[in-house]
C-alpha atoms as a PDB file:
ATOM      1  CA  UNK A   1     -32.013   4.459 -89.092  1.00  0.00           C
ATOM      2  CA  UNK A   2     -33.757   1.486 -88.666  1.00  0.00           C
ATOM      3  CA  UNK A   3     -31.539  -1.527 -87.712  1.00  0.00           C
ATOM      4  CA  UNK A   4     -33.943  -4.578 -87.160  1.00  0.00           C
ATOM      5  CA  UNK A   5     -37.810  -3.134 -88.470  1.00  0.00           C
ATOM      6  CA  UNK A   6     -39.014  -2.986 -85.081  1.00  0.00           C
ATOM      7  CA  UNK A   7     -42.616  -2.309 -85.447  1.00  0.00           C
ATOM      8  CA  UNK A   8     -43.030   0.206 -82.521  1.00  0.00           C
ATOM      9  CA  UNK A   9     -44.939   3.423 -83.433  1.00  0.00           C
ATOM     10  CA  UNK A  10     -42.678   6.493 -84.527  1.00  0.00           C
ATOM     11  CA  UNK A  11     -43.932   8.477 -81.793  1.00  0.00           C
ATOM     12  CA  UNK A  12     -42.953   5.973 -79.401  1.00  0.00           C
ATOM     13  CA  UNK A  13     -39.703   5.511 -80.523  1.00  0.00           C
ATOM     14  CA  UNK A  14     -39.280   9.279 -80.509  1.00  0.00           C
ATOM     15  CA  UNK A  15     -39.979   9.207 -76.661  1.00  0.00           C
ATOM     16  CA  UNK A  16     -37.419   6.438 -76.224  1.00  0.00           C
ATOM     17  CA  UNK A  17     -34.613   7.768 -78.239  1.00  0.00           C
ATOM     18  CA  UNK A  18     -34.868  11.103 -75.878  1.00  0.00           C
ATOM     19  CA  UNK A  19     -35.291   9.250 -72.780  1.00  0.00           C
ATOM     20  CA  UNK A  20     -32.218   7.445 -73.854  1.00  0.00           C
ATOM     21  CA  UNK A  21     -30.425  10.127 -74.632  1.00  0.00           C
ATOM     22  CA  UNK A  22     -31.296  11.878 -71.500  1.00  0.00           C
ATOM     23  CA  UNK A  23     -30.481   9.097 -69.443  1.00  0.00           C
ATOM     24  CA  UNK A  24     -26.781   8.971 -70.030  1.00  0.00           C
ATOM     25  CA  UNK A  25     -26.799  12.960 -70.310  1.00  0.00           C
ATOM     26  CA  UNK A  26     -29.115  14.250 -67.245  1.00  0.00           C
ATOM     27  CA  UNK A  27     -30.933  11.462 -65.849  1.00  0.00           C
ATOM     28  CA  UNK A  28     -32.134  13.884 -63.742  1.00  0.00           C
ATOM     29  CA  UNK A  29     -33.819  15.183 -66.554  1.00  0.00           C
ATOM     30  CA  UNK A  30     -34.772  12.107 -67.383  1.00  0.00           C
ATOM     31  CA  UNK A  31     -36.657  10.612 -64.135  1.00  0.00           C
ATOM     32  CA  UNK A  32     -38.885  13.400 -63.934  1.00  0.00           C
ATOM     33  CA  UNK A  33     -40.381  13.067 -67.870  1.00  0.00           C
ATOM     34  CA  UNK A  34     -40.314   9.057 -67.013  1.00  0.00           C
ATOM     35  CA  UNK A  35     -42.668  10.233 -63.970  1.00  0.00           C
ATOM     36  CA  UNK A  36     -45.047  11.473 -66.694  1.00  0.00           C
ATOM     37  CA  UNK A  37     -45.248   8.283 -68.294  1.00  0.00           C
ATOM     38  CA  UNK A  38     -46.295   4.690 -67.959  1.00  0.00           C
ATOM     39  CA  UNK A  39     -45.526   0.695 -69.603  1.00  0.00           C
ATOM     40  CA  UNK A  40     -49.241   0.516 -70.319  1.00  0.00           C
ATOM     41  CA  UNK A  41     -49.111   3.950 -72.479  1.00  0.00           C
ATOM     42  CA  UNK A  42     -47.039   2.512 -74.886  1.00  0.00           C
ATOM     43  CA  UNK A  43     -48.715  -0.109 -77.889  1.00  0.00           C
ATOM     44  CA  UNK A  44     -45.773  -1.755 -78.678  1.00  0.00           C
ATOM     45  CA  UNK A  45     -44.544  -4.356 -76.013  1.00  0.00           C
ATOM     46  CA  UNK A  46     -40.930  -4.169 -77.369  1.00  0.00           C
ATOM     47  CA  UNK A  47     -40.913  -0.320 -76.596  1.00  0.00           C
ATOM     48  CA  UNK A  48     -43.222  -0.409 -73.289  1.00  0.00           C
ATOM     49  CA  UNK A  49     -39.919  -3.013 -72.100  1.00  0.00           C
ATOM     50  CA  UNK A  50     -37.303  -0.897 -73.732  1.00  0.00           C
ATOM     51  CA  UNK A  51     -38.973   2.386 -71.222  1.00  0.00           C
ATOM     52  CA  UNK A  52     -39.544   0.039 -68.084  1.00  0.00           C
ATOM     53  CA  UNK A  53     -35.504  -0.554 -68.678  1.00  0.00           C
ATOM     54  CA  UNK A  54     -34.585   3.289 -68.447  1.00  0.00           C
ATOM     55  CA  UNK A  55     -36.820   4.180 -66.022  1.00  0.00           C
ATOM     56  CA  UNK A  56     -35.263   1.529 -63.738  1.00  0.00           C
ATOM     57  CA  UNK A  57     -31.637   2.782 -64.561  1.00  0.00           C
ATOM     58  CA  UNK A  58     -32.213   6.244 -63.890  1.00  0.00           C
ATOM     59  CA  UNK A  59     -34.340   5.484 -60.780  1.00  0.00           C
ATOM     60  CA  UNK A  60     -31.425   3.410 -59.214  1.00  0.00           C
ATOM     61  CA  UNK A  61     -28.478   5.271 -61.104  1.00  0.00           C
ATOM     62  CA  UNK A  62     -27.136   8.798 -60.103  1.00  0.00           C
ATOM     63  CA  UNK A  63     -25.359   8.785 -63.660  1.00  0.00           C
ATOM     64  CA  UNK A  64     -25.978   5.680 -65.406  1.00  0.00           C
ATOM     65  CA  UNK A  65     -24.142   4.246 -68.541  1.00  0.00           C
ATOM     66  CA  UNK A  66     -24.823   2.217 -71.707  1.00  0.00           C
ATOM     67  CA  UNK A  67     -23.361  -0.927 -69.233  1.00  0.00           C
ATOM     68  CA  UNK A  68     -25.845  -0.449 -66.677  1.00  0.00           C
ATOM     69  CA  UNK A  69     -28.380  -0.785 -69.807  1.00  0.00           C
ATOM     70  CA  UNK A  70     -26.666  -4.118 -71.221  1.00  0.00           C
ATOM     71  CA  UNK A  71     -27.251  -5.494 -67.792  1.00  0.00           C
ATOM     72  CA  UNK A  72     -30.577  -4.790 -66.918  1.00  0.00           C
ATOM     73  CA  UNK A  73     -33.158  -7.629 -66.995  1.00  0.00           C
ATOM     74  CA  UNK A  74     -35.034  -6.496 -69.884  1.00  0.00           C
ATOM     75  CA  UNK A  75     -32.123  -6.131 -72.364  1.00  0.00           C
ATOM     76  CA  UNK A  76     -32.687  -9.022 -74.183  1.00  0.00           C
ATOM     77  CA  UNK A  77     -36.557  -8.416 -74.667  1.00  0.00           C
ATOM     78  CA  UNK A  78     -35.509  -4.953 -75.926  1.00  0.00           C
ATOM     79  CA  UNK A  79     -31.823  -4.951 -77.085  1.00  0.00           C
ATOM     80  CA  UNK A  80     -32.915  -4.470 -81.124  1.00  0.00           C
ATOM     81  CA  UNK A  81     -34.878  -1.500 -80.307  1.00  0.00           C
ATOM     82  CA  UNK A  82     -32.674  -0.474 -77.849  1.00  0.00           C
ATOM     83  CA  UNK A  83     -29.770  -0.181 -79.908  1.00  0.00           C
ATOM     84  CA  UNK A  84     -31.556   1.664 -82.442  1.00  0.00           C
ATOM     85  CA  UNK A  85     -32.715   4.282 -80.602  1.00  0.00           C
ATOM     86  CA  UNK A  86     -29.394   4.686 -78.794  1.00  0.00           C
ATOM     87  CA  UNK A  87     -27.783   4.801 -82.261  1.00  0.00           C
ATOM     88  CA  UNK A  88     -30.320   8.145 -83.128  1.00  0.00           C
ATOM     89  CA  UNK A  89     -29.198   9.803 -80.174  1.00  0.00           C
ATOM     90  CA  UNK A  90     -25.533   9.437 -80.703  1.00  0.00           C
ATOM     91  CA  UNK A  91     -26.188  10.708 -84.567  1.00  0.00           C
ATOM     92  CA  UNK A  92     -28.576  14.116 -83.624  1.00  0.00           C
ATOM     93  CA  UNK A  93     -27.786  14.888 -80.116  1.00  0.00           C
ATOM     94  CA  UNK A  94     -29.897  17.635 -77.985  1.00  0.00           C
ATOM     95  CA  UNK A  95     -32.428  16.863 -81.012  1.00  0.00           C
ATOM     96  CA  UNK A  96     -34.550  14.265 -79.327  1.00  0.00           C
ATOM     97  CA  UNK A  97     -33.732  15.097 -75.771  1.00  0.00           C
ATOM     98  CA  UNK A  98     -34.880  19.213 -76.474  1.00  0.00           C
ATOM     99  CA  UNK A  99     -37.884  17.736 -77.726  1.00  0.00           C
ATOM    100  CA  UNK A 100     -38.564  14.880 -75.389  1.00  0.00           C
ATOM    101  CA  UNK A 101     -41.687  16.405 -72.858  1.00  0.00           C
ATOM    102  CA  UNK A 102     -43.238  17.024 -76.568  1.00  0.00           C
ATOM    103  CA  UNK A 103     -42.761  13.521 -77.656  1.00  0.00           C
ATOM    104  CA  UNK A 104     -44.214  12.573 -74.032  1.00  0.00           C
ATOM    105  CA  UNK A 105     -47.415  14.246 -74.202  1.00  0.00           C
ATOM    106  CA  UNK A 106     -47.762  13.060 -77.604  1.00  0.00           C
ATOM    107  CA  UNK A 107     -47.911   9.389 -75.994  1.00  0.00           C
ATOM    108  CA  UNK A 108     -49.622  10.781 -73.386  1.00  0.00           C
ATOM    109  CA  UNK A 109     -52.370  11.943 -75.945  1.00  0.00           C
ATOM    110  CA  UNK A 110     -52.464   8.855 -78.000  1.00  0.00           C
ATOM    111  CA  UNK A 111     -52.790   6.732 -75.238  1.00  0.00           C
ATOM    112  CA  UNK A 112     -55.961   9.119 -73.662  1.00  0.00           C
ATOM    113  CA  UNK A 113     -57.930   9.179 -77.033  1.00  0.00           C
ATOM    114  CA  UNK A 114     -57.443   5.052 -76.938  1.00  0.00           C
ATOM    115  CA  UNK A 115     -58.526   5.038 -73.188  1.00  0.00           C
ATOM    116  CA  UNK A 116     -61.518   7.008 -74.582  1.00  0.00           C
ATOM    117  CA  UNK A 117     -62.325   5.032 -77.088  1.00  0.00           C
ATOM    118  CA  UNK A 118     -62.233   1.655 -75.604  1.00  0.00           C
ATOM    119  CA  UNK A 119     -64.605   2.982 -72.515  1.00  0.00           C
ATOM    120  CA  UNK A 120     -67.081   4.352 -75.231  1.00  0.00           C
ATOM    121  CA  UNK A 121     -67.164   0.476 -76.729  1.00  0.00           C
ATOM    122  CA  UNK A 122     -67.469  -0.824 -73.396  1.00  0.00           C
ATOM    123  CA  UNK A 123     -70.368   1.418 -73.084  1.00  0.00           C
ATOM    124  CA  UNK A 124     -72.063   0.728 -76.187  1.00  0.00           C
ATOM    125  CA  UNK A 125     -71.770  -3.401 -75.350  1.00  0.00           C
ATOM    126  CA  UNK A 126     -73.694  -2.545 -71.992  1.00  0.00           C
ATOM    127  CA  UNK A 127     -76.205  -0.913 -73.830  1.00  0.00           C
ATOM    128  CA  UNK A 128     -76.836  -3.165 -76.384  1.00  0.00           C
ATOM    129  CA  UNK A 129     -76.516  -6.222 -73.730  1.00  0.00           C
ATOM    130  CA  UNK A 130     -79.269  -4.764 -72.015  1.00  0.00           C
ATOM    131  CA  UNK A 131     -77.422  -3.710 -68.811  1.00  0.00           C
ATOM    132  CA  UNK A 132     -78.603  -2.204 -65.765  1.00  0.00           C
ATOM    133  CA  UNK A 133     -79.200   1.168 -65.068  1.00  0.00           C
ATOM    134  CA  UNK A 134     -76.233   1.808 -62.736  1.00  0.00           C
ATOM    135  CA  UNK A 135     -73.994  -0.251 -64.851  1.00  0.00           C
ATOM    136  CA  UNK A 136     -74.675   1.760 -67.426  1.00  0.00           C
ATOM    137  CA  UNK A 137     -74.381   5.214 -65.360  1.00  0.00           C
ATOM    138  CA  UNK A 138     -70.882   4.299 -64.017  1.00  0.00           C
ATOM    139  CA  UNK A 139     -69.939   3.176 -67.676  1.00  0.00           C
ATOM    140  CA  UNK A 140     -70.864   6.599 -68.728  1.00  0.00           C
ATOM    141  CA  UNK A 141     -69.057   8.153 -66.173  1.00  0.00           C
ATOM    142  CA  UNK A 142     -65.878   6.732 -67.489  1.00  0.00           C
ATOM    143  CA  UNK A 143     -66.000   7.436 -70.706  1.00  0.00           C
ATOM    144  CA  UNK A 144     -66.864  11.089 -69.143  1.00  0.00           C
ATOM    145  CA  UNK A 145     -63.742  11.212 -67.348  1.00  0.00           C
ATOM    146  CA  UNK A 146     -61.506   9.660 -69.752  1.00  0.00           C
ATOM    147  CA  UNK A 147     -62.587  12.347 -72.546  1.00  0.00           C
ATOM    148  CA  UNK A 148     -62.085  14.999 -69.873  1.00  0.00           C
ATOM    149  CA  UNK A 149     -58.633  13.783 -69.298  1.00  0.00           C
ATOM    150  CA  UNK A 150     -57.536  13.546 -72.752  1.00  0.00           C
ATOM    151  CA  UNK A 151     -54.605  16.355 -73.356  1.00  0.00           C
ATOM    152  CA  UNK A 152     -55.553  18.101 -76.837  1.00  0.00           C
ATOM    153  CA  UNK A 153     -52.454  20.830 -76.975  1.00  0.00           C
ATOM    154  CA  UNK A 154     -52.021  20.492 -80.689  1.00  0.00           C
ATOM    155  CA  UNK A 155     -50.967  24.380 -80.955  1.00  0.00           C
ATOM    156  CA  UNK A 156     -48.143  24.685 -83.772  1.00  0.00           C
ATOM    157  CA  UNK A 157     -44.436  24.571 -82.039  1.00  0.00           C
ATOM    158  CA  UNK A 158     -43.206  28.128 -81.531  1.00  0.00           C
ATOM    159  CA  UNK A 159     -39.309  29.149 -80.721  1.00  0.00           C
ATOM    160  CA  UNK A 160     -40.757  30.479 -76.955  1.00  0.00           C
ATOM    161  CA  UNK A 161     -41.292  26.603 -76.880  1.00  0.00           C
ATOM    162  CA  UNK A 162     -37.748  25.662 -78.334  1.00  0.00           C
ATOM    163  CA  UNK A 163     -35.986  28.188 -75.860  1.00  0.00           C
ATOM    164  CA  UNK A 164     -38.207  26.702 -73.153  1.00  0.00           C
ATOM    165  CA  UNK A 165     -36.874  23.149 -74.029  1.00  0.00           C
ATOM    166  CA  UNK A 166     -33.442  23.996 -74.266  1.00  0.00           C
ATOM    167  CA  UNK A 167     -33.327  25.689 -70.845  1.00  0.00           C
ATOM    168  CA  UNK A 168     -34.350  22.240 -69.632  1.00  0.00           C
ATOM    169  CA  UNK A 169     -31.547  20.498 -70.449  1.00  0.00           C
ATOM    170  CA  UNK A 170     -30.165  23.134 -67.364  1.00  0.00           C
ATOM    171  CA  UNK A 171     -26.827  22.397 -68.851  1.00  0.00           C
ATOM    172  CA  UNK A 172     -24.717  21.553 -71.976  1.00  0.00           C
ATOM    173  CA  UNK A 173     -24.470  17.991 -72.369  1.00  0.00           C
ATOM    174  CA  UNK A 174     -21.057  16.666 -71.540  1.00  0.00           C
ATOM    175  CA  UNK A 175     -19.185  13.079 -72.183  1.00  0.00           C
ATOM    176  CA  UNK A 176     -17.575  12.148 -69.366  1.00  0.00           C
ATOM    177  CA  UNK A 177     -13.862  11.578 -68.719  1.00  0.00           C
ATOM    178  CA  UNK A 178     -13.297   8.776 -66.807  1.00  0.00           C
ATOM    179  CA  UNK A 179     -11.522  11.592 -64.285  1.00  0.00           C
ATOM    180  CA  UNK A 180     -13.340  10.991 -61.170  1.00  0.00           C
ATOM    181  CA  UNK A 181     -12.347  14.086 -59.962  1.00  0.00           C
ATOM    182  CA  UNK A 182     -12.664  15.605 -62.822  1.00  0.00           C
ATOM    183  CA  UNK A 183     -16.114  14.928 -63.747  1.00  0.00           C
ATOM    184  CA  UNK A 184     -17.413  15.798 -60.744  1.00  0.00           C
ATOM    185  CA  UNK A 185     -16.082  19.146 -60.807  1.00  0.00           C
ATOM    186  CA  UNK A 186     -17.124  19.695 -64.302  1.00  0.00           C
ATOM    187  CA  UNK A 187     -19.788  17.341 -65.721  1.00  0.00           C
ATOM    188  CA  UNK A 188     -17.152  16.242 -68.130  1.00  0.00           C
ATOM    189  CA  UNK A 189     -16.757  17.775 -71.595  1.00  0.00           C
ATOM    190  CA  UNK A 190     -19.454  19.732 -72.693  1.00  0.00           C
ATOM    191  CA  UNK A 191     -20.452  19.046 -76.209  1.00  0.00           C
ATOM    192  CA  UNK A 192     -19.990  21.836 -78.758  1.00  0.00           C
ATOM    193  CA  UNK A 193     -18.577  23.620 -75.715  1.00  0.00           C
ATOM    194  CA  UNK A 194     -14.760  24.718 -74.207  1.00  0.00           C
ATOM    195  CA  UNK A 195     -13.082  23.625 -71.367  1.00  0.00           C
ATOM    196  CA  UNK A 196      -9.913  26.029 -70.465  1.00  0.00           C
ATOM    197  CA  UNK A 197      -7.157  24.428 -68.192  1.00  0.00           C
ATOM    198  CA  UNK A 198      -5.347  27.248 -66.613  1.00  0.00           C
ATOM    199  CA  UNK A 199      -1.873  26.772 -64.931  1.00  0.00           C
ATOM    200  CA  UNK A 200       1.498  27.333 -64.513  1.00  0.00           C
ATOM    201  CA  UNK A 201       4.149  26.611 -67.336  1.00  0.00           C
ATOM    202  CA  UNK A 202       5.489  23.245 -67.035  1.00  0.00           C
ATOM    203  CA  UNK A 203       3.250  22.013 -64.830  1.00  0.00           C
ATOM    204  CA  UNK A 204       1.027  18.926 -67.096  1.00  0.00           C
ATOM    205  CA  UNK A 205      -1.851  20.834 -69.010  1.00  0.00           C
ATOM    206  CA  UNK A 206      -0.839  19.043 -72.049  1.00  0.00           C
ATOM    207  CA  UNK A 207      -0.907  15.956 -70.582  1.00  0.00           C
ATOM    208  CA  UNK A 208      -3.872  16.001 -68.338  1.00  0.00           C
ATOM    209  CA  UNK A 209      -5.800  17.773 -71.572  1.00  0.00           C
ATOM    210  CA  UNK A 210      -4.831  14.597 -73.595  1.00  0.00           C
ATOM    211  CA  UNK A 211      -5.740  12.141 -71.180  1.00  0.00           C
ATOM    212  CA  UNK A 212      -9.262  14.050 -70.740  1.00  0.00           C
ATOM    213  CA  UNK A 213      -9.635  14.048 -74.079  1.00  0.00           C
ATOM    214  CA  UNK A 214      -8.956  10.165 -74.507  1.00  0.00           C
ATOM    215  CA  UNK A 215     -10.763   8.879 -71.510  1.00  0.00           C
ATOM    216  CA  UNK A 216     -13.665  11.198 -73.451  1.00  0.00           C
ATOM    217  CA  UNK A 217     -13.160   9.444 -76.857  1.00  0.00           C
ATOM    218  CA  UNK A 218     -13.201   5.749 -75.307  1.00  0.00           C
END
C-alpha cells in the first residue's frame, strides 16, 4: 500500500517497514540490525530520515511507541513514508520483521556495489586527467577495498534460514496492555498466542481479562 508515491527504493522501504515493526515489538531486536546500517546507505533522503528517526527511538527508548515517533525531530521530513511503512507492518506482522537482517544486507549490498562503482569512476578521471603515480595507486587501492568489501550472499532463501529468523524475534510479539505490572511480567499479549489467568472463583479474572484486553485494543 502506497499512501503518498514516495519514491524510495522497494528494498529500502522493506528495511524500514521491519525496523518499524521491530521497534515497537523488540527494539532490542531492533538496535542491533540498526547497528548494521547507516543514513548514507540509503538513496532516498526521505527514507535515510525516516531510519535516522528509529534508530534514535530505539537508542533512547527501552520500549518505544508510535508517540515517541510523532515527536521526534524528523517526523515531519518523514511522516508520509513513515506512515506507510507503519501501515505494512500493522497489515503482515512477523513478515517484515522475520525478514529484516535479509532486507539489511540487501541495502548493505546495494550500497557496496555503488561505493564500488563510484571509486572505479574516480579512478578512471585520475587516469584520464593525467594524475600522479601515487594518486593513482591509492585510487586503486580503494576501489580494491571497496570490491573486497562488497557482500555477494545471493544464495536462494532456504527454511534453515526462515527458522533462523524466526528464532530471532526470541519471543512472540505481544501488544501491550497499558498494565504496568502486567506488561512487565508478561510482555503483554502475545499475538496469535494465549494468555491463561488462573485464580480463585470470584476473585476478578473476568474483569482484569477485559480490561487487558481493552487497554490491548486501544
Amino acid at each position: 500500500m502506497i499512501l503518498h508515491g514516495t519514491s524510495a527504493p522497494q528494498s529500502e522501504r522493506d528495511v524500514l517497514t521491519g525496523l518499524y515493526e521491530l521497534a515497537l515489538q523488540n527494539p532490542h531486536r531492533a538496535r542491533e540490525l540498526c547497528r548494521k546500517l547507516t543514513p548514507d546507505m540509503f538513496l532516498d533522503a526521505e527514507a535515510a530520515d525516516a531510519f535516522q528517526l528509529v534508530r534514535d527511538v530505539v537508542s533512547v527508548n527501552d520500549m518505544p511507541t508510535e508517540a515517541d515517533i510523532t515527536r521526534h525531530g524528523l517526523w515531519k521530513d518523514c511522516r508520509d513514508l513513515v506512515v506507510d511503512v507503519v501501515s505494512t507492518a500493522r497489515a503482515n506482522l512477523c513478515a517484515y520483521s522475520l525478514g529484516a537482517e535479509r532486507f539489511a544486507q540487501q541495502i548493505r549490498s546495494e550500497y557496496g556495489k555503488r561505493l564500488a562503482k563510484d571509486r572505479a569512476t574516480d579512478l578512471a578521471k585520475l587516469v584520464d586527467d593525467g594524475s600522479s603515480p601515487a594518486e593513482v595507486a591509492a585510487a586503486a587501492k580503494g576501489v580494491a577495498e571497496a570490491a573486497s568489501a562488497m557482500e555477494t550472499d545471493t544464495r536462494p532463501i532456504t527454511l534453515t534460514d526462515a527458522i533462523h529468523e524466526y528464532l530471532l524475534m526470541e519471543a512472540a510479539p505481544t501488544v501491550p496492555t497499558q498494565f504496568a505490572q502486567f506488561d512487565r511480567m508478561s510482555g503483554g499479549l502475545p499475538v496469535g498466542g494465549l494468555t491463561v489467568i488462573a485464580a480463585p472463583p470470584s476473585v476478578g479474572k473476568s474483569a482484569l481479562a477485559m480490561q487487558l484486553m481493552l487497554g490491548a485494543l486501544e
